[in-house]
Protein backbone atom coordinates (compact mmCIF):
# COMPACT_ATOMS: atom_id res chain seq x y z
CA UNK A 1 0.00 0.00 0.00
CA UNK A 2 1.42 3.38 -1.01
CA UNK A 3 0.75 6.48 1.02
CA UNK A 4 1.72 10.14 0.71
CA UNK A 5 3.61 11.56 3.70
CA UNK A 6 5.20 14.86 4.69
CA UNK A 7 7.26 16.28 7.52
CA UNK A 8 6.12 19.55 9.05
CA UNK A 9 6.50 21.78 12.06
CA UNK A 10 3.09 22.63 13.50
CA UNK A 11 2.94 25.10 16.37
CA UNK A 12 6.57 24.35 17.22
CA UNK A 13 6.21 20.55 17.09
CA UNK A 14 7.94 18.56 14.33
CA UNK A 15 5.58 15.80 13.15
CA UNK A 16 5.18 13.25 10.38
CA UNK A 17 1.91 13.60 8.48
CA UNK A 18 0.31 10.83 6.45
CA UNK A 19 -2.47 11.51 3.95
CA UNK A 20 -4.65 8.39 3.66
CA UNK A 21 -8.20 8.35 2.26
CA UNK A 22 -10.49 10.49 4.50
CA UNK A 23 -12.42 7.45 5.76
CA UNK A 24 -9.21 6.13 7.36
CA UNK A 25 -8.67 9.28 9.45
CA UNK A 26 -10.67 7.91 12.37
CA UNK A 27 -10.30 5.64 15.40
CA UNK A 28 -10.07 1.94 14.56
CA UNK A 29 -8.72 1.73 11.03
CA UNK A 30 -6.66 4.88 11.68
CA UNK A 31 -5.03 3.33 14.75
CA UNK A 32 -3.96 0.29 12.72
CA UNK A 33 -2.47 2.56 10.06
CA UNK A 34 -0.62 4.62 12.69
CA UNK A 35 1.02 1.42 13.99
CA UNK A 36 2.16 0.53 10.47
CA UNK A 37 3.64 4.02 10.00
CA UNK A 38 5.58 4.18 13.29
CA UNK A 39 8.69 2.26 12.03
CA UNK A 40 9.08 4.74 9.15
CA UNK A 41 9.26 7.71 11.58
CA UNK A 42 10.77 6.28 14.80
CA UNK A 43 11.71 9.65 16.31
CA UNK A 44 8.62 11.68 15.36
CA UNK A 45 4.98 11.73 16.39
CA UNK A 46 2.82 10.52 13.51
CA UNK A 47 -0.63 11.77 12.59
CA UNK A 48 -3.14 11.03 9.87
CA UNK A 49 -4.71 14.00 8.12
CA UNK A 50 -7.41 14.51 5.54
CA UNK A 51 -7.45 17.89 3.82
CA UNK A 52 -11.05 18.58 2.92
CA UNK A 53 -12.95 21.43 1.32
CA UNK A 54 -14.00 22.90 4.67
CA UNK A 55 -10.89 22.24 6.76
CA UNK A 56 -8.55 19.54 7.97
CA UNK A 57 -9.45 16.43 9.93
CA UNK A 58 -6.73 14.71 11.95
CA UNK A 59 -6.26 11.53 13.98
CA UNK A 60 -3.33 10.46 16.17
CA UNK A 61 -2.49 9.07 19.60
CA UNK A 62 -2.33 12.68 20.85
CA UNK A 63 -4.38 15.88 20.43
CA UNK A 64 -3.75 16.12 16.69
CA UNK A 65 -6.65 18.39 15.80
CA UNK A 66 -5.23 21.19 17.98
CA UNK A 67 -1.98 21.08 15.99
CA UNK A 68 -3.54 21.18 12.53
CA UNK A 69 -6.16 23.85 13.18
CA UNK A 70 -5.24 26.83 11.02
CA UNK A 71 -2.32 25.08 9.30
CA UNK A 72 -2.01 25.05 5.51
CA UNK A 73 -1.30 21.38 4.88
CA UNK A 74 -2.51 21.23 1.28
CA UNK A 75 0.71 22.75 -0.07
CA UNK A 76 3.28 20.73 1.88
CA UNK A 77 5.84 18.88 -0.24
CA UNK A 78 4.89 15.20 -0.06
CA UNK A 79 6.68 11.98 -0.79
CA UNK A 80 5.23 8.53 -1.28
CA UNK A 81 6.16 5.55 0.85
CA UNK A 82 5.25 1.92 0.25
CA UNK A 83 4.09 0.30 3.47
CA UNK A 84 4.71 -3.13 1.94
CA UNK A 85 8.46 -2.37 1.81
CA UNK A 86 10.23 -2.29 5.21
CA UNK A 87 11.78 1.07 6.16
CA UNK A 88 15.50 1.58 5.77
CA UNK A 89 17.57 1.39 8.98
CA UNK A 90 18.48 4.82 10.44
CA UNK A 91 21.77 6.40 9.38
CA UNK A 92 22.62 7.38 12.95
CA UNK A 93 22.45 5.31 16.13
CA UNK A 94 19.74 6.25 18.64
CA UNK A 95 20.68 9.04 21.07
CA UNK A 96 20.60 6.73 24.10
mmCIF file of C-alpha atoms in Angstrom:
data_model
loop_
_atom_site.group_PDB
_atom_site.id
_atom_site.type_symbol
_atom_site.label_atom_id
_atom_site.label_comp_id
_atom_site.label_asym_id
_atom_site.label_seq_id
_atom_site.Cartn_x
_atom_site.Cartn_y
_atom_site.Cartn_z
ATOM 1 C CA UNK A 1 0.000 0.000 0.000
ATOM 2 C CA UNK A 2 1.423 3.377 -1.012
ATOM 3 C CA UNK A 3 0.754 6.485 1.025
ATOM 4 C CA UNK A 4 1.721 10.145 0.708
ATOM 5 C CA UNK A 5 3.610 11.561 3.702
ATOM 6 C CA UNK A 6 5.196 14.860 4.688
ATOM 7 C CA UNK A 7 7.264 16.279 7.521
ATOM 8 C CA UNK A 8 6.117 19.554 9.048
ATOM 9 C CA UNK A 9 6.495 21.778 12.063
ATOM 10 C CA UNK A 10 3.090 22.625 13.504
ATOM 11 C CA UNK A 11 2.938 25.103 16.369
ATOM 12 C CA UNK A 12 6.566 24.352 17.218
ATOM 13 C CA UNK A 13 6.212 20.553 17.090
ATOM 14 C CA UNK A 14 7.937 18.556 14.329
ATOM 15 C CA UNK A 15 5.576 15.797 13.146
ATOM 16 C CA UNK A 16 5.179 13.246 10.377
ATOM 17 C CA UNK A 17 1.914 13.598 8.478
ATOM 18 C CA UNK A 18 0.307 10.830 6.448
ATOM 19 C CA UNK A 19 -2.470 11.514 3.945
ATOM 20 C CA UNK A 20 -4.653 8.391 3.658
ATOM 21 C CA UNK A 21 -8.202 8.348 2.255
ATOM 22 C CA UNK A 22 -10.488 10.488 4.501
ATOM 23 C CA UNK A 23 -12.419 7.446 5.760
ATOM 24 C CA UNK A 24 -9.206 6.132 7.357
ATOM 25 C CA UNK A 25 -8.672 9.276 9.453
ATOM 26 C CA UNK A 26 -10.673 7.912 12.369
ATOM 27 C CA UNK A 27 -10.302 5.637 15.398
ATOM 28 C CA UNK A 28 -10.069 1.939 14.564
ATOM 29 C CA UNK A 29 -8.722 1.729 11.031
ATOM 30 C CA UNK A 30 -6.657 4.879 11.677
ATOM 31 C CA UNK A 31 -5.030 3.330 14.750
ATOM 32 C CA UNK A 32 -3.955 0.294 12.720
ATOM 33 C CA UNK A 33 -2.468 2.559 10.059
ATOM 34 C CA UNK A 34 -0.618 4.620 12.688
ATOM 35 C CA UNK A 35 1.018 1.424 13.990
ATOM 36 C CA UNK A 36 2.160 0.530 10.467
ATOM 37 C CA UNK A 37 3.636 4.018 9.996
ATOM 38 C CA UNK A 38 5.576 4.184 13.290
ATOM 39 C CA UNK A 39 8.686 2.261 12.033
ATOM 40 C CA UNK A 40 9.075 4.743 9.155
ATOM 41 C CA UNK A 41 9.261 7.710 11.580
ATOM 42 C CA UNK A 42 10.771 6.277 14.796
ATOM 43 C CA UNK A 43 11.710 9.649 16.313
ATOM 44 C CA UNK A 44 8.622 11.679 15.360
ATOM 45 C CA UNK A 45 4.985 11.731 16.387
ATOM 46 C CA UNK A 46 2.821 10.525 13.506
ATOM 47 C CA UNK A 47 -0.633 11.770 12.594
ATOM 48 C CA UNK A 48 -3.143 11.030 9.866
ATOM 49 C CA UNK A 49 -4.706 14.003 8.120
ATOM 50 C CA UNK A 50 -7.413 14.508 5.539
ATOM 51 C CA UNK A 51 -7.448 17.893 3.825
ATOM 52 C CA UNK A 52 -11.054 18.580 2.922
ATOM 53 C CA UNK A 53 -12.953 21.427 1.317
ATOM 54 C CA UNK A 54 -13.999 22.897 4.671
ATOM 55 C CA UNK A 55 -10.891 22.237 6.761
ATOM 56 C CA UNK A 56 -8.551 19.538 7.975
ATOM 57 C CA UNK A 57 -9.455 16.432 9.934
ATOM 58 C CA UNK A 58 -6.729 14.705 11.953
ATOM 59 C CA UNK A 59 -6.261 11.533 13.979
ATOM 60 C CA UNK A 60 -3.332 10.459 16.169
ATOM 61 C CA UNK A 61 -2.490 9.067 19.595
ATOM 62 C CA UNK A 62 -2.330 12.684 20.847
ATOM 63 C CA UNK A 63 -4.375 15.879 20.428
ATOM 64 C CA UNK A 64 -3.753 16.119 16.687
ATOM 65 C CA UNK A 65 -6.654 18.394 15.803
ATOM 66 C CA UNK A 66 -5.233 21.192 17.976
ATOM 67 C CA UNK A 67 -1.975 21.084 15.992
ATOM 68 C CA UNK A 68 -3.540 21.176 12.534
ATOM 69 C CA UNK A 69 -6.163 23.847 13.180
ATOM 70 C CA UNK A 70 -5.241 26.827 11.024
ATOM 71 C CA UNK A 71 -2.316 25.080 9.301
ATOM 72 C CA UNK A 72 -2.007 25.051 5.513
ATOM 73 C CA UNK A 73 -1.300 21.378 4.877
ATOM 74 C CA UNK A 74 -2.513 21.229 1.281
ATOM 75 C CA UNK A 75 0.708 22.750 -0.073
ATOM 76 C CA UNK A 76 3.281 20.733 1.883
ATOM 77 C CA UNK A 77 5.838 18.876 -0.237
ATOM 78 C CA UNK A 78 4.893 15.197 -0.058
ATOM 79 C CA UNK A 79 6.679 11.977 -0.793
ATOM 80 C CA UNK A 80 5.233 8.527 -1.284
ATOM 81 C CA UNK A 81 6.164 5.547 0.849
ATOM 82 C CA UNK A 82 5.249 1.923 0.247
ATOM 83 C CA UNK A 83 4.089 0.297 3.474
ATOM 84 C CA UNK A 84 4.710 -3.129 1.944
ATOM 85 C CA UNK A 85 8.462 -2.373 1.806
ATOM 86 C CA UNK A 86 10.235 -2.290 5.205
ATOM 87 C CA UNK A 87 11.780 1.072 6.159
ATOM 88 C CA UNK A 88 15.501 1.577 5.773
ATOM 89 C CA UNK A 89 17.566 1.391 8.976
ATOM 90 C CA UNK A 90 18.477 4.815 10.439
ATOM 91 C CA UNK A 91 21.765 6.402 9.381
ATOM 92 C CA UNK A 92 22.615 7.378 12.952
ATOM 93 C CA UNK A 93 22.454 5.315 16.131
ATOM 94 C CA UNK A 94 19.745 6.247 18.645
ATOM 95 C CA UNK A 95 20.680 9.041 21.066
ATOM 96 C CA UNK A 96 20.605 6.729 24.096
#
